[in-house]
Tab-separated table of C-alpha atoms and ligand atoms in Angstrom:
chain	number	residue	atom	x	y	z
Y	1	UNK	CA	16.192	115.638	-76.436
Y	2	UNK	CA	16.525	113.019	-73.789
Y	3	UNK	CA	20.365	111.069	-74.565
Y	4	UNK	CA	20.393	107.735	-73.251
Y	5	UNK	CA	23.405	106.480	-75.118
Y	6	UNK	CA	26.310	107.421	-72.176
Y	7	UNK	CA	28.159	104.425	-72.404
Y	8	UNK	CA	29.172	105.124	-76.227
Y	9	UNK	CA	30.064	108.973	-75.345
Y	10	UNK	CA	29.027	111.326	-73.125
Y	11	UNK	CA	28.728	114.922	-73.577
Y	12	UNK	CA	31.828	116.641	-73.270
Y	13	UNK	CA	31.416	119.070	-69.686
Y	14	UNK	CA	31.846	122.757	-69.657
Y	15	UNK	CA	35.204	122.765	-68.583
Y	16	UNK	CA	36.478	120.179	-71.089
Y	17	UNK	CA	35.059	122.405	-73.669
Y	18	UNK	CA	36.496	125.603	-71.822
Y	19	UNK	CA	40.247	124.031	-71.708
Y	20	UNK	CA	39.975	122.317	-75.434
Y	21	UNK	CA	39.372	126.380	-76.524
Y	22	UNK	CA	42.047	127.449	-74.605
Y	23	UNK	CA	44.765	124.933	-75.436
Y	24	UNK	CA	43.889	125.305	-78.889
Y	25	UNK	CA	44.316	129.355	-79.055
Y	26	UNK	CA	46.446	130.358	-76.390
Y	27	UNK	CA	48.117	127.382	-75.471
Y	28	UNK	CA	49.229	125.507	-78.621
Y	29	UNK	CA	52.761	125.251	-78.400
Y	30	UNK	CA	54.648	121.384	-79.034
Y	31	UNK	CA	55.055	120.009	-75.478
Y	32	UNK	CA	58.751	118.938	-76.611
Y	33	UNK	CA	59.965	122.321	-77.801
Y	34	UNK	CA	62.526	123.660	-75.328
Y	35	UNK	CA	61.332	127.487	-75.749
Y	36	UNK	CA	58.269	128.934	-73.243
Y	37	UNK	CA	55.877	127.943	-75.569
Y	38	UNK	CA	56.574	124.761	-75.411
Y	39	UNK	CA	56.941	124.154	-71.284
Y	40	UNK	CA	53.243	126.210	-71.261
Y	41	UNK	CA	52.113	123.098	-72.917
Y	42	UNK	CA	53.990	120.560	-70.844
Y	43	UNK	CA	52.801	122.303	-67.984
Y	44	UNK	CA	49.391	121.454	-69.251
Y	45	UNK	CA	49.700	117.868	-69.514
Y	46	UNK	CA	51.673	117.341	-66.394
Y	47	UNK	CA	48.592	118.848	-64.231
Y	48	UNK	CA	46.543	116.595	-66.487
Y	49	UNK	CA	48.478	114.095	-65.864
Y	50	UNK	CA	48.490	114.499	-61.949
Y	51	UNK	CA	44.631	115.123	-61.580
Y	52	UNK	CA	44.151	111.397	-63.078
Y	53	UNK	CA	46.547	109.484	-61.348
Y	54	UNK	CA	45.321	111.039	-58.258
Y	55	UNK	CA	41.629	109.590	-59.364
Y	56	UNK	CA	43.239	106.349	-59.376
Y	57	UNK	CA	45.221	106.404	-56.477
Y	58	UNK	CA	48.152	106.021	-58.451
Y	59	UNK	CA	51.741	108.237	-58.932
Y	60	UNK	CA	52.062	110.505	-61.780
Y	61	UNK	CA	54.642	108.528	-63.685
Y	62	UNK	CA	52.422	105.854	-63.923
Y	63	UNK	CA	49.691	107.598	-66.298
Y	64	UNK	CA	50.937	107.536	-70.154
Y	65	UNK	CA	48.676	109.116	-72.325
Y	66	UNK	CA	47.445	107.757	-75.417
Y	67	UNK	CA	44.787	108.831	-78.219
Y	68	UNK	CA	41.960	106.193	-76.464
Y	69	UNK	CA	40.898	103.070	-74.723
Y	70	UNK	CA	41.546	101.150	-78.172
Y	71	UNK	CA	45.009	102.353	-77.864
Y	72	UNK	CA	45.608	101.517	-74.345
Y	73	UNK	CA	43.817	97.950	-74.753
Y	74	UNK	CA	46.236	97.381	-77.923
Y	75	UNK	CA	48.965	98.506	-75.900
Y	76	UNK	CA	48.552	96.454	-73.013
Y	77	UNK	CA	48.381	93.216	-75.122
Y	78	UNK	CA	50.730	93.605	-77.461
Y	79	UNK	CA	53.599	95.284	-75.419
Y	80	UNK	CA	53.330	92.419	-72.587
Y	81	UNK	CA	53.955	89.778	-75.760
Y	82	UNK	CA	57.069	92.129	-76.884
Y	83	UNK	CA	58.129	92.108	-73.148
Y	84	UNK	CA	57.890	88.325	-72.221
Y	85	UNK	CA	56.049	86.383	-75.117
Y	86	UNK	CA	59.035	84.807	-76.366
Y	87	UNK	CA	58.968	82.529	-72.972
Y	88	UNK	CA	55.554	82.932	-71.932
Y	89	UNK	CA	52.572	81.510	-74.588
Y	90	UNK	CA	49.411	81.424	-72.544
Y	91	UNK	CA	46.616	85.115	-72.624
Y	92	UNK	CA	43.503	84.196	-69.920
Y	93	UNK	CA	40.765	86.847	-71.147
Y	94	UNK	CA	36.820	86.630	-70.902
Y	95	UNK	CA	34.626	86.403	-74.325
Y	96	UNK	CA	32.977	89.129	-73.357
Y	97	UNK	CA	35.835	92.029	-73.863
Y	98	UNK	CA	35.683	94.881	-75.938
Y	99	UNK	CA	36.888	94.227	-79.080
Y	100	UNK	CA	39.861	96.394	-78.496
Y	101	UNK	CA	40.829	93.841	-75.939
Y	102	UNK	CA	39.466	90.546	-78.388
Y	103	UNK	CA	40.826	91.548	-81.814
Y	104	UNK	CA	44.875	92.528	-80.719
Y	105	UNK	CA	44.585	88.997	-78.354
Y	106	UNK	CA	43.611	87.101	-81.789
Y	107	UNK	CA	46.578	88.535	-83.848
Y	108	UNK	CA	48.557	87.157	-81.383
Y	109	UNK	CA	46.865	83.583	-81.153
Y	110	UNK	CA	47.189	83.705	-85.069
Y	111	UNK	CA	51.368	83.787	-84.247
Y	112	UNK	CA	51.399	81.134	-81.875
Y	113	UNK	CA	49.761	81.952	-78.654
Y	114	UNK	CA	47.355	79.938	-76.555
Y	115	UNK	CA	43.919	81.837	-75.861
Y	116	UNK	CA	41.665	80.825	-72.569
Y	117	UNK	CA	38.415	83.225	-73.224
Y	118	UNK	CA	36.586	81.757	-70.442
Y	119	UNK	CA	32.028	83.269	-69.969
Y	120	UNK	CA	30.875	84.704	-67.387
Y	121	UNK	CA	29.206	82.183	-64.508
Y	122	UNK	CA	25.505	82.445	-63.579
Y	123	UNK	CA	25.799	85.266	-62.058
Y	124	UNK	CA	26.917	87.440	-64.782
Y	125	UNK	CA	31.025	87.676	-64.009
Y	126	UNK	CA	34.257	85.891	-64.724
Y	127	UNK	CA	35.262	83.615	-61.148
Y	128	UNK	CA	37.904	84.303	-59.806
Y	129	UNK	CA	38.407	80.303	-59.404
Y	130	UNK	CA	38.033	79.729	-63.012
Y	131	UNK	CA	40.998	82.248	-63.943
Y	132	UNK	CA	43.250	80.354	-61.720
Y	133	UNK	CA	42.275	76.853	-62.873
Y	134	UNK	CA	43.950	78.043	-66.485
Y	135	UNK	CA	46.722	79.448	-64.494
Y	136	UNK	CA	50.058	77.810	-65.729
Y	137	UNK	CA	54.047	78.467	-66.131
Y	138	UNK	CA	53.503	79.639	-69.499
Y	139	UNK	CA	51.013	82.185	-68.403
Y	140	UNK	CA	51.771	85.755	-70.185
Y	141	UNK	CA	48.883	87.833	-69.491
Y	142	UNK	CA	45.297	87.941	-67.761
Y	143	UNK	CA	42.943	90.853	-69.194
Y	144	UNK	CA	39.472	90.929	-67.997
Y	145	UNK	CA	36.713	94.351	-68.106
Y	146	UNK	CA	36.105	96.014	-64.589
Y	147	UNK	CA	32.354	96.758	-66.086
Y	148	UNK	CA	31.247	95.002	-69.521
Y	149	UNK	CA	29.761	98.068	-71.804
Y	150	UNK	CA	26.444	96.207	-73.741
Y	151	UNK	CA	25.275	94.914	-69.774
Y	152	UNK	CA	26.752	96.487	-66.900
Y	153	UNK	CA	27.885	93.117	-65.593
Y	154	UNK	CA	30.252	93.923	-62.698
Y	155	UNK	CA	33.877	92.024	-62.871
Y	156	UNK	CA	36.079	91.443	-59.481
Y	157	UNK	CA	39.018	92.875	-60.330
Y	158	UNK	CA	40.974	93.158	-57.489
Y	159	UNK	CA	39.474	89.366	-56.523
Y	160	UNK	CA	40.825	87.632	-59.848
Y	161	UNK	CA	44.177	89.313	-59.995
Y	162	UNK	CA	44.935	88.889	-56.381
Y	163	UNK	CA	44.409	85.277	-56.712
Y	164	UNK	CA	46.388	85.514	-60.238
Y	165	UNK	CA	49.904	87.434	-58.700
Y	166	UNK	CA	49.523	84.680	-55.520
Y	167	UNK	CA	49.994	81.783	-57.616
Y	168	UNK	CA	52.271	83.617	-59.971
Y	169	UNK	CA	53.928	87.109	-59.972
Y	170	UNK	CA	55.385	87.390	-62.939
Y	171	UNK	CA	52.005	87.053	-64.690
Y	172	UNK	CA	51.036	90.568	-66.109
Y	173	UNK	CA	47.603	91.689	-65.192
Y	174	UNK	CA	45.185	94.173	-67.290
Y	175	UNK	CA	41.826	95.476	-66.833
Y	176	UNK	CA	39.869	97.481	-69.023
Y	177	UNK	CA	38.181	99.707	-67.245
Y	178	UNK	CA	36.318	101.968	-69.561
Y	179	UNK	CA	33.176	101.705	-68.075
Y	180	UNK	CA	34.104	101.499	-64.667
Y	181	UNK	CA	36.356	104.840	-64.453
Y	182	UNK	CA	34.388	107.581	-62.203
Y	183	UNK	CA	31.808	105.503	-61.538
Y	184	UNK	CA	33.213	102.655	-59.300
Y	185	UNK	CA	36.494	103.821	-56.700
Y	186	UNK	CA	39.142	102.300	-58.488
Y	187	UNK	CA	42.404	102.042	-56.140
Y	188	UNK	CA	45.417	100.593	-58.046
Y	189	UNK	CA	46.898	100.483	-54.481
Y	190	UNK	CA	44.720	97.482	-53.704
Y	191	UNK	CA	43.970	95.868	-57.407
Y	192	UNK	CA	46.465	94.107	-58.046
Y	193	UNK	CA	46.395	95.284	-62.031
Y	194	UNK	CA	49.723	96.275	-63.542
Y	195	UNK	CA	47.929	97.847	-66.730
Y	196	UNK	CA	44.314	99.885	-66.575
Y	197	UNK	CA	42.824	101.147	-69.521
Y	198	UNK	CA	40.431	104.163	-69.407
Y	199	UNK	CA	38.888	106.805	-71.951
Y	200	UNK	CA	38.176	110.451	-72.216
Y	201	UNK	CA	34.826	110.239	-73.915
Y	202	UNK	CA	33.066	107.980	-71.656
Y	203	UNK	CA	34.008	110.433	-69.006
Y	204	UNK	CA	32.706	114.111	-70.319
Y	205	UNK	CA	36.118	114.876	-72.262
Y	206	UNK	CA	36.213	114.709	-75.853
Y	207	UNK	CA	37.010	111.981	-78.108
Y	208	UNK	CA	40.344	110.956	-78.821
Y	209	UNK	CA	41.914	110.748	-75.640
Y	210	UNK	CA	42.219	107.648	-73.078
Y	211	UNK	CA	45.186	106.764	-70.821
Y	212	UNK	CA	46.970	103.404	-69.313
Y	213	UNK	CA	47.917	103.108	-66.140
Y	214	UNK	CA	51.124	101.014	-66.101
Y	215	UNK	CA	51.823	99.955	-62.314
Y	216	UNK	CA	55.843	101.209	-61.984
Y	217	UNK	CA	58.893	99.146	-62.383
Y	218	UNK	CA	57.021	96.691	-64.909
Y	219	UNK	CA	59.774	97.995	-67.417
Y	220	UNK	CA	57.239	97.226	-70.309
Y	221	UNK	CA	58.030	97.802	-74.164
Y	222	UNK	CA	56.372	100.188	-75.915
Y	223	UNK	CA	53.850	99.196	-78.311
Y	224	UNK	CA	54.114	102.687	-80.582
Y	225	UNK	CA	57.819	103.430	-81.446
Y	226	UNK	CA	59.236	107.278	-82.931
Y	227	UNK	CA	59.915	110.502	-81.073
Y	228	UNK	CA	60.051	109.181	-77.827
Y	229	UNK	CA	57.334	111.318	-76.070
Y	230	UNK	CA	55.721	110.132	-72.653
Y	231	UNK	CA	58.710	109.408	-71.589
Y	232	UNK	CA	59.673	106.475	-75.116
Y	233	UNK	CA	56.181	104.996	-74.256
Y	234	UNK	CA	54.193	105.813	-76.153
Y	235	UNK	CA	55.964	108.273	-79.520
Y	236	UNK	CA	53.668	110.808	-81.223
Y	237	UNK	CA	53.338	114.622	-80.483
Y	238	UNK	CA	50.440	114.608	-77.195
Y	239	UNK	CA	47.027	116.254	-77.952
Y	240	UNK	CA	47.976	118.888	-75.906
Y	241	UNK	CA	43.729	120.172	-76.403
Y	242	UNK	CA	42.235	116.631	-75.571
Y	243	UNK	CA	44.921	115.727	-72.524
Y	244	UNK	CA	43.792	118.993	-70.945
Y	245	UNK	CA	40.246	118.418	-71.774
Y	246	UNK	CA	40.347	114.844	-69.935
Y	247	UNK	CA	42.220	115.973	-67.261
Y	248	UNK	CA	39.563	119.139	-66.313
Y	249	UNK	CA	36.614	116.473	-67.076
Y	250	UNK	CA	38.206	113.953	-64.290
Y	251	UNK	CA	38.634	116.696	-61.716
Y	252	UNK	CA	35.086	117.937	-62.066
Y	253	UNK	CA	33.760	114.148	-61.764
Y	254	UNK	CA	35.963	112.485	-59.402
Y	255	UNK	CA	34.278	114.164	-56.276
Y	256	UNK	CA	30.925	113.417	-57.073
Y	257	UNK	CA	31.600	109.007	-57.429
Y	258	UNK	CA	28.926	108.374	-54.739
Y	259	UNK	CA	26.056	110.562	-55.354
Y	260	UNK	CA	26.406	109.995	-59.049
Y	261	UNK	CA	25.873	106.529	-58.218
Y	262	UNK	CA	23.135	106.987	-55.774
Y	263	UNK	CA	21.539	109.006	-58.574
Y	264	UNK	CA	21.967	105.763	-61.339
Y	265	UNK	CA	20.797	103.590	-58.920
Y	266	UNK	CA	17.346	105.778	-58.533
Y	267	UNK	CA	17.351	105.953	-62.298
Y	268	UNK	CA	17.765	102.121	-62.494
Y	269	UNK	CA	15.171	101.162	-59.860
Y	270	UNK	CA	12.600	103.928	-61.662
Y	271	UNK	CA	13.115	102.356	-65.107
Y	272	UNK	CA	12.808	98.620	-63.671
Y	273	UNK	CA	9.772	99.471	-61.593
Y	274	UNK	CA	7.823	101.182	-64.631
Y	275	UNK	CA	8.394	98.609	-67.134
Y	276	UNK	CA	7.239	95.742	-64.817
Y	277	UNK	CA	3.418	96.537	-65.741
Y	278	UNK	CA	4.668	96.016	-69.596
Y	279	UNK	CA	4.031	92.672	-70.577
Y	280	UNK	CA	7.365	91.156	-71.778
Y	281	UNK	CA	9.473	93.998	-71.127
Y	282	UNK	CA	12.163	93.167	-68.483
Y	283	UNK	CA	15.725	94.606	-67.711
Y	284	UNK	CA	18.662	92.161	-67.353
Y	285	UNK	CA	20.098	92.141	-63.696
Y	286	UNK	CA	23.221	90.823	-62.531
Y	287	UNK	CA	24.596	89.891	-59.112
Y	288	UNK	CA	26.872	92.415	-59.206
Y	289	UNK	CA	25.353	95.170	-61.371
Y	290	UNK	CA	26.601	98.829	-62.235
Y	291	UNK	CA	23.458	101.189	-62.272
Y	292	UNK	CA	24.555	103.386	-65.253
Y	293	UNK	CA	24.447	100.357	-68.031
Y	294	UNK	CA	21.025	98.296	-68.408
Y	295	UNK	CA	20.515	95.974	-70.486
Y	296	UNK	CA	16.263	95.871	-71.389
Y	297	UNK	CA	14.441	93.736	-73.817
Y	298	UNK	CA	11.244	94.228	-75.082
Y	299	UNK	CA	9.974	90.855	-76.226
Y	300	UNK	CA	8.722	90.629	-79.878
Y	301	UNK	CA	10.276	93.946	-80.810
Y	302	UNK	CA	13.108	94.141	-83.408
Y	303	UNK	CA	16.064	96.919	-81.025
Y	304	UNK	CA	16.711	98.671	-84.183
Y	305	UNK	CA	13.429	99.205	-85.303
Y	306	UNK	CA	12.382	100.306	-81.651
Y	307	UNK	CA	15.503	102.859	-81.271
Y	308	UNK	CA	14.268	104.216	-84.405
Y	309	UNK	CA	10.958	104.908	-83.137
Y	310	UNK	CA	12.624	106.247	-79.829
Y	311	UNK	CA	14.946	108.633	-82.012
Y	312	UNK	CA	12.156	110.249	-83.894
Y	313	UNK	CA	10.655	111.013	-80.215
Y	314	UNK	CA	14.414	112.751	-79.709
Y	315	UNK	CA	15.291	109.553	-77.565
Y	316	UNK	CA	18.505	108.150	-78.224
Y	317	UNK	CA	19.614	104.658	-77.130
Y	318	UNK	CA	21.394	102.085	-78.149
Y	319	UNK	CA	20.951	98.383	-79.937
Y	320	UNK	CA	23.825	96.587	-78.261
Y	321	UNK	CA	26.975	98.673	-78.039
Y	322	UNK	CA	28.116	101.428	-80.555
Y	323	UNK	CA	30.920	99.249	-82.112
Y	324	UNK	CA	28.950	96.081	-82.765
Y	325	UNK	CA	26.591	98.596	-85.537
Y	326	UNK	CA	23.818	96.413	-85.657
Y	327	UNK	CA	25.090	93.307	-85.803
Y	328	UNK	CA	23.815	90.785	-83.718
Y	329	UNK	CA	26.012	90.706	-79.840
Y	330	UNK	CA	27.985	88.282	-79.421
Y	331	UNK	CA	28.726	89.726	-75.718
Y	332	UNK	CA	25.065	88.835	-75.399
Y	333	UNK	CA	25.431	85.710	-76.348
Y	334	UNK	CA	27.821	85.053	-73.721
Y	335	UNK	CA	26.363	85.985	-71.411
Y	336	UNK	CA	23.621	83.555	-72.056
Y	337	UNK	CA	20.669	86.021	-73.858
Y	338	UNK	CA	18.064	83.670	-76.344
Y	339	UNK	CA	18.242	83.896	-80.031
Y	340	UNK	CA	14.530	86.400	-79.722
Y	341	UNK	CA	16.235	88.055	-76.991
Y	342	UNK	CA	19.365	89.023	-79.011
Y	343	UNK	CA	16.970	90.449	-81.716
Y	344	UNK	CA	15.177	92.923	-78.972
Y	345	UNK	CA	17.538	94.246	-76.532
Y	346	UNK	CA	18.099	98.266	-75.871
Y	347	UNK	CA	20.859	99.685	-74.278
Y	348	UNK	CA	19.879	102.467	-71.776
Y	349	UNK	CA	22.835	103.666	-70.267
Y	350	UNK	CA	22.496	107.276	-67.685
Y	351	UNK	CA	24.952	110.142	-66.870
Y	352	UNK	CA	24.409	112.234	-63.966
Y	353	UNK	CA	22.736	114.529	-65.923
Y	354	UNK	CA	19.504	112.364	-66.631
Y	355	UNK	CA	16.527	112.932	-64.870
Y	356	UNK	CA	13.362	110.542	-63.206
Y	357	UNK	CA	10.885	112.229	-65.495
Y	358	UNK	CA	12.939	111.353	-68.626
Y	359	UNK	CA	12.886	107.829	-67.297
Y	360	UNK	CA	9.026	107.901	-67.406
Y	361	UNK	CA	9.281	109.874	-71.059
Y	362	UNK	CA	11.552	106.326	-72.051
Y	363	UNK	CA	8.795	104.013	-71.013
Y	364	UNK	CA	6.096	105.912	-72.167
Y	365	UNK	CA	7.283	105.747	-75.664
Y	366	UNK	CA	8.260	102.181	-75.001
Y	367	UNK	CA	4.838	101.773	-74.388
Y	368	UNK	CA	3.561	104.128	-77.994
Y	369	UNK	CA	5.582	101.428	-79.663
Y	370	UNK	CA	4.431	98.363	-78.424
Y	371	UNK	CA	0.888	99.583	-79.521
Y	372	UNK	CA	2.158	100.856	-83.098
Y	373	UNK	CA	4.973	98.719	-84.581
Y	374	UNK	CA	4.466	95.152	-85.834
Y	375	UNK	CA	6.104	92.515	-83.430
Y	376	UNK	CA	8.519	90.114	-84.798
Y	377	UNK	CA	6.938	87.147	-85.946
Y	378	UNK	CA	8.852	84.325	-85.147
S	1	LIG	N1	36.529	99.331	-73.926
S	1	LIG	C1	35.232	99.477	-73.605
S	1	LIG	C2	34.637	98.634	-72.526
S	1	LIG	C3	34.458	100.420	-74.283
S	1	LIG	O1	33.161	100.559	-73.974
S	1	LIG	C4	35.060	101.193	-75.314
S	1	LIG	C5	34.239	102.210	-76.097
S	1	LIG	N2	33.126	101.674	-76.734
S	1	LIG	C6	36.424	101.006	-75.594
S	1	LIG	C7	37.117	100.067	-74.873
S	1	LIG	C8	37.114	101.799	-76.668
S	1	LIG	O2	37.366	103.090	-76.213
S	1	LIG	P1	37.782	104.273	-77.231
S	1	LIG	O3	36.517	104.674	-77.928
S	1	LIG	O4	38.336	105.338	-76.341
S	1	LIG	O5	38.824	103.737	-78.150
């Protein structure tokens, strides 16, 4: 089986697994309970909790856990309107977020709120110059992706929201960076961002488990009211199991950000150099372009019909990104792709497990299909 899909999940690592177990038979006390049982478990989180703020270069009480990047993009949106959208009116986000990011910013445009969703320029990523253009005294919140998931399009973070708290403090700033998180350094010391939005599963931990970073003293309102867990951020008893889980899977990976990279970059170069003697088959590039995400169409082919072929080989990639299911990208569109090449794009996205002969297993099969399915006639 050769898994080519690592930007919808990754395969949880040994010592996720390992901790998930343990938490779940030895360790499953409630976190709040005031007995032993209960500090075993808050122990638990707390070194969780400390292993990824360290991989962010932030302070412990700035890491509140939640049950996924959905949650944390919801979050960041919606408590920055509780905090200061009764004076301030105006969200500056790109068109091509998640839709974790997209569909909480409409709700609020549909109860009065002015949305800027500005495309990325030529080169593939939001400008910092065009951000600040929409800049204005009503400005609530800017959200733009560190790393967009369907083409590995790099953002400048730290660029746009420096420019962003120079011509106006007050202004919150949030990145999602899902697909950026162990894979590019990410410093909150020097990016400006008040809010940062990761995810277990992207990151070898198991589903159901992400985390915001909330920069301290922002003094935020919480989005999910009730118990008053994570200290009344974010209410609801913590998946003791999953926190754990993440917090193993981020100290295994955080020491390894470099060669991992070296290694998707050899991946990357492999893939592009192999398909070049395919007629019509080309990989997307951008100026500033993360390794592990690539974005390759094969001209005349319908993705789904392709991934299919690829799955029945024990290949698995993707058509766009796991949550659009099928449906034609509009991420893709943004970012400028033709009508034929929306229709036959695959996602190939590595972990560091993936090898250079898989690589030439992909674009062999690439090639079996070319010769056996029917192109697209147009
Ligand atoms: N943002 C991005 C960029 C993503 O790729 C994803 C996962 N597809 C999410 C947010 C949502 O993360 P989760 O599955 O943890 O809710």
């Amino acid at each position: 089986m050769i898994y080519f899909d690592n930007s919808s999940t990754t395969k949880p690592c040994e010592r996720a697994v390992a901790a998930v177990n343990k938490a779940l038979c030895e360790m499953w006390g409630n976190p709040s309970s005031l007995h032993n049982m209960g500090l075993e478990a808050e122990r638990l989180i707390k070194d969780s909790r400390e292993t990824i703020a360290k991989a962010l270069n932030a302070d412990e009480k700035e890491i509140f856990f939640t049950s996924g990047a959905t949650e944390s993009n919801n979050t960041a949106v919606f408590s920055s309107a509780f905090t200061r959208g009764k004076r301030r009116k105006r969200i500056i986000t790109s068109q091509t977020e998640h839709p974790s990011v997209l569909a909480p910013i409409k709700r609020l445009e549909e109860q009065g709120f002015e949305v800027i969703r500005l495309l990325p320029d030529s080169s593939g990523a939001i400008s910092p110059k065009e951000v600040l253009k929409y800049i204005d005294k009503n400005t609530l919140l800017v959200s733009v992706m560190s790393v967009n998931n369907e083409t590995g399009a790099i953002n400048d973070i730290s660029g746009i929201f420096k420019a962003v708290k120079a011509a106006d403090k007050e202004i919150y700033t949030h990145t999602d960076a899902v697909q950026g998180f162990l894979k590019l350094p990410i410093n909150v010391k020097t990016l400006c961002a008040d809010m940062i939005s990761i995810s277990g599963h992207k990151v070898y931990s198991p589903k159901g488990v992400g985390a915001l970073y909330i920069k301290k003293g922002l003094n935020l309102k919480p989005f999910i009211v009730g118990g008053g867990q994570e200290k009344g951020f974010r209410s609801g008893t913590e998946s003791v199991p999953l926190i754990t889980a993440f917090g193993e899977a981020v100290s295994e990976y955080s020491k390894t950000l470099s060669e991992r990279y070296e290694k998707a970059e050899r991946l990357k170069q492999r893939l592009k150099k192999n398909v070049e003697a395919l007629d019509g088959v080309y990989l997307h590039e951008f100026n500033n372009h993360l390794p592990y995400v690539n974005s390759l169409t094969v001209s005349g082919y319908k993705s789904e019909t392709l991934l299919h072929f690829l799955e029945e080989r024990e290949i698995y990639v993707s058509s766009g990104s796991a949550c659009a299911k099928g449906k034609k990208s509009d991420t893709l569109k943004a970012f400028g792709y033709s009508e034929s090449e929306l229709d036959s794009t695959i996602r190939i996205s590595f972990c560091a497990d993936n090898t250079e002969d898989e690589v030439d297993r992909l674009v062999f099969e690439i090639q079996n299909a070319m010769k056996s399915l029917v192109r697209i006639r147009r």
